[in-house]
Amino acid sequence: MDSHGQNEQQVVWAVVGTDIGPLLLAATREGLVNVVFHATDPVRDKALDRLASRLGSEPVEAPGSPLLAEPIRQVEAYFAGRRRDFELPLDWSLISGFNRQVLRELAAGVPYGSVVGYGDLAGRVGQPGAAQAVGVAMGSNPLPVVVPCHRVVESDGGIGGFGGGLETKRKLLALEGVLPEPLF
C-alpha cells in the first residue's frame, strides 16, 4: 500500500539477450505485461516511460525479481530450442476489446511451428471480414514472442508485417521450423 492506502502497481523489468537481439521483459504481480524488441537504451527508455504512463507506476529494474524469474527462464529456453509453449501468467492490462480477444485466441490456438492467416484469425473470433483489424491487433501486441504474432501471415503466402521488423519475424519462424534458416 502506498501512503494514500492504495495498492500501488509494482512493475519490474529486465533486459534479456536473445538470438533476435535484446528483449525487455516487464512484469506485474498479475504476470508478464510487456515484451519489447530491440531493447537498446533509447528503445528501453521509451518503453519504460510508456509503461509508467499506462500503469501509473515507475518500472523498477529488477532482473532478480521473482516476478521475472520464470518469464526469463522460459524465454531463454524458447530461444535455446528447449521450449515450444509459454506457460506464464499474463497481465493483459495494456490491451482491451477486439485486440485482446484476437491476441488471446492467437495465444491459445496457434501452436509452435504453425501459422495462421490474418483472415483466418478474424474468423476464429467471429469477425470473418476483419483481417485488417487483426493486423492492427498484431501491431498493438504488448507481449510479442510469448503471444506469437510472428505466426500470423498473409493468406497468399506472404510473410506480412511485423512490429519487430521482418528479419526478426523470419528468424522466429525459422526457429520454429516454419521457414528455412537463412544461408548467410
Short mmCIF file of C-alpha atoms in Angstrom, two decimals:
data_model
loop_
_atom_site.label_atom_id
_atom_site.label_comp_id
_atom_site.label_asym_id
_atom_site.label_seq_id
_atom_site.Cartn_x
_atom_site.Cartn_y
_atom_site.Cartn_z
CA MET A 1 0.00 0.00 0.00
CA ASP A 2 1.20 3.48 -0.72
CA SER A 3 0.92 6.48 1.60
CA HIS A 4 -2.71 7.03 0.49
CA GLY A 5 -3.79 3.49 1.35
CA GLN A 6 -3.95 2.45 -2.33
CA ASN A 7 -2.46 -0.71 -3.75
CA GLU A 8 0.32 0.56 -5.96
CA GLN A 9 1.03 -1.40 -9.13
CA GLN A 10 4.51 -2.91 -8.95
CA VAL A 11 6.26 -3.10 -12.34
CA VAL A 12 9.65 -4.78 -12.62
CA TRP A 13 11.77 -5.22 -15.72
CA ALA A 14 14.93 -6.74 -17.11
CA VAL A 15 16.62 -6.99 -20.49
CA VAL A 16 17.42 -10.47 -21.78
CA GLY A 17 19.84 -11.17 -24.61
CA THR A 18 18.40 -13.40 -27.36
CA ASP A 19 19.18 -14.53 -30.90
CA ILE A 20 16.96 -11.70 -32.18
CA GLY A 21 18.59 -9.04 -30.00
CA PRO A 22 17.85 -7.73 -26.53
CA LEU A 23 14.27 -8.16 -25.27
CA LEU A 24 12.85 -6.09 -22.45
CA LEU A 25 10.56 -8.16 -20.23
CA ALA A 26 8.30 -6.35 -17.77
CA ALA A 27 6.01 -7.95 -15.20
CA THR A 28 3.46 -7.01 -12.58
CA ARG A 29 2.01 -9.13 -9.77
CA GLU A 30 -0.59 -10.29 -12.34
CA GLY A 31 2.01 -11.64 -14.77
CA LEU A 32 4.16 -10.72 -17.73
CA VAL A 33 2.84 -7.39 -19.04
CA ASN A 34 5.24 -6.33 -21.80
CA VAL A 35 7.89 -7.68 -24.14
CA VAL A 36 9.80 -5.13 -26.20
CA PHE A 37 12.04 -5.94 -29.19
CA HIS A 38 15.44 -4.37 -29.84
CA ALA A 39 15.73 -3.07 -26.27
CA THR A 40 18.71 -0.78 -26.76
CA ASP A 41 18.93 2.11 -24.30
CA PRO A 42 16.73 4.57 -26.26
CA VAL A 43 14.10 1.92 -27.09
CA ARG A 44 14.14 0.68 -23.50
CA ASP A 45 13.77 4.18 -22.05
CA LYS A 46 10.82 4.98 -24.33
CA ALA A 47 9.14 1.67 -23.45
CA LEU A 48 9.63 2.26 -19.72
CA ASP A 49 8.19 5.78 -19.97
CA ARG A 50 5.17 4.36 -21.82
CA LEU A 51 4.72 1.64 -19.17
CA ALA A 52 4.93 4.18 -16.34
CA SER A 53 2.30 6.32 -18.05
CA ARG A 54 -0.05 3.41 -18.80
CA LEU A 55 0.29 1.57 -15.48
CA GLY A 56 0.72 4.53 -13.13
CA SER A 57 3.90 3.22 -11.54
CA GLU A 58 7.56 3.74 -12.31
CA PRO A 59 9.05 0.44 -13.55
CA VAL A 60 11.99 -0.82 -11.50
CA GLU A 61 14.92 -2.70 -12.99
CA ALA A 62 14.93 -6.00 -11.10
CA PRO A 63 16.41 -8.91 -13.09
CA GLY A 64 16.44 -10.99 -9.90
CA SER A 65 12.76 -10.40 -9.10
CA PRO A 66 10.64 -13.50 -8.53
CA LEU A 67 8.10 -11.88 -10.89
CA LEU A 68 10.63 -12.16 -13.73
CA ALA A 69 12.38 -15.43 -12.87
CA GLU A 70 10.03 -17.73 -14.77
CA PRO A 71 9.49 -15.42 -17.77
CA ILE A 72 13.28 -15.08 -18.18
CA ARG A 73 13.78 -18.84 -17.82
CA GLN A 74 11.08 -19.65 -20.37
CA VAL A 75 12.24 -17.03 -22.91
CA GLU A 76 15.81 -18.34 -22.68
CA ALA A 77 14.59 -21.95 -23.09
CA TYR A 78 12.48 -20.95 -26.12
CA PHE A 79 15.45 -19.39 -27.90
CA ALA A 80 17.63 -22.40 -26.98
CA GLY A 81 15.07 -24.69 -28.66
CA ARG A 82 14.09 -26.37 -25.38
CA ARG A 83 10.60 -24.83 -25.06
CA ARG A 84 7.74 -24.64 -27.52
CA ASP A 85 4.96 -23.23 -25.33
CA PHE A 86 5.00 -20.43 -22.81
CA GLU A 87 3.20 -21.27 -19.59
CA LEU A 88 3.17 -17.93 -17.86
CA PRO A 89 0.56 -15.78 -16.18
CA LEU A 90 -0.06 -12.79 -18.44
CA ASP A 91 -1.20 -9.32 -17.42
CA TRP A 92 -3.49 -8.17 -20.25
CA SER A 93 -3.99 -4.66 -18.84
CA LEU A 94 -2.21 -2.94 -21.76
CA ILE A 95 -4.73 -4.22 -24.30
CA SER A 96 -8.52 -4.46 -24.43
CA GLY A 97 -11.55 -5.11 -26.60
CA PHE A 98 -11.19 -6.75 -30.01
CA ASN A 99 -7.39 -6.63 -29.87
CA ARG A 100 -7.33 -8.55 -26.59
CA GLN A 101 -9.83 -11.09 -27.94
CA VAL A 102 -7.69 -11.70 -31.04
CA LEU A 103 -4.44 -11.96 -29.07
CA ARG A 104 -5.95 -14.41 -26.57
CA GLU A 105 -7.15 -16.60 -29.47
CA LEU A 106 -3.71 -16.40 -31.04
CA ALA A 107 -2.01 -17.42 -27.79
CA ALA A 108 -4.39 -20.34 -27.21
CA GLY A 109 -5.00 -21.55 -30.73
CA VAL A 110 -1.89 -21.18 -32.90
CA PRO A 111 0.77 -23.61 -31.70
CA TYR A 112 4.53 -23.57 -32.14
CA GLY A 113 5.61 -24.39 -35.66
CA SER A 114 2.36 -23.35 -37.32
CA VAL A 115 0.98 -20.18 -38.87
CA VAL A 116 -2.45 -18.66 -39.40
CA GLY A 117 -3.70 -16.07 -41.88
CA TYR A 118 -5.00 -12.69 -40.74
CA GLY A 119 -8.44 -13.50 -42.18
CA ASP A 120 -8.49 -16.97 -40.63
CA LEU A 121 -7.74 -15.50 -37.22
CA ALA A 122 -10.51 -12.92 -37.73
CA GLY A 123 -12.92 -15.77 -38.47
CA ARG A 124 -11.86 -17.59 -35.29
CA VAL A 125 -13.04 -14.65 -33.21
CA GLY A 126 -16.33 -14.34 -35.09
CA GLN A 127 -15.34 -11.40 -37.31
CA PRO A 128 -14.63 -13.02 -40.70
CA GLY A 129 -14.23 -9.72 -42.57
CA ALA A 130 -11.82 -8.18 -40.09
CA ALA A 131 -8.41 -9.25 -41.46
CA GLN A 132 -7.10 -5.66 -41.40
CA ALA A 133 -8.30 -5.22 -37.81
CA VAL A 134 -6.40 -8.39 -36.91
CA GLY A 135 -3.31 -6.76 -38.42
CA VAL A 136 -3.86 -3.76 -36.16
CA ALA A 137 -4.20 -6.12 -33.17
CA MET A 138 -0.90 -7.78 -34.08
CA GLY A 139 0.78 -4.38 -34.27
CA SER A 140 -0.50 -3.47 -30.81
CA ASN A 141 0.56 -6.75 -29.18
CA PRO A 142 2.28 -5.83 -25.90
CA LEU A 143 3.58 -9.41 -25.48
CA PRO A 144 5.29 -10.42 -28.76
CA VAL A 145 7.08 -13.78 -28.86
CA VAL A 146 5.06 -15.01 -25.85
CA VAL A 147 1.80 -14.14 -27.62
CA PRO A 148 3.10 -15.26 -31.02
CA CYS A 149 2.08 -12.55 -33.50
CA HIS A 150 5.00 -13.70 -35.65
CA ARG A 151 2.84 -16.74 -36.54
CA VAL A 152 0.27 -14.59 -38.37
CA VAL A 153 0.90 -14.37 -42.12
CA GLU A 154 -0.82 -13.27 -45.30
CA SER A 155 -3.29 -15.69 -46.90
CA ASP A 156 -1.38 -15.61 -50.19
CA GLY A 157 1.74 -16.95 -48.52
CA GLY A 158 3.39 -13.59 -47.86
CA ILE A 159 5.10 -13.10 -44.53
CA GLY A 160 3.06 -9.98 -43.65
CA GLY A 161 4.24 -7.11 -41.49
CA PHE A 162 5.85 -7.22 -38.08
CA GLY A 163 6.49 -4.63 -35.39
CA GLY A 164 9.87 -6.16 -34.58
CA GLY A 165 10.94 -5.99 -38.24
CA LEU A 166 10.66 -8.58 -40.97
CA GLU A 167 14.12 -10.03 -40.29
CA THR A 168 13.06 -10.71 -36.68
CA LYS A 169 9.84 -12.36 -37.90
CA ARG A 170 11.83 -14.54 -40.30
CA LYS A 171 14.22 -15.58 -37.51
CA LEU A 172 11.34 -16.51 -35.19
CA LEU A 173 9.60 -18.52 -37.92
CA ALA A 174 12.92 -20.24 -38.77
CA LEU A 175 13.46 -21.07 -35.07
CA GLU A 176 10.04 -22.77 -35.09
CA GLY A 177 10.78 -24.64 -38.32
CA VAL A 178 8.20 -22.78 -40.43
CA LEU A 179 10.85 -21.18 -42.64
CA PRO A 180 14.29 -22.49 -43.54
CA GLU A 181 17.27 -20.98 -41.73
CA PRO A 182 18.91 -18.24 -43.80
CA LEU A 183 22.02 -19.43 -45.64
CA PHE A 184 24.01 -16.39 -44.53
#
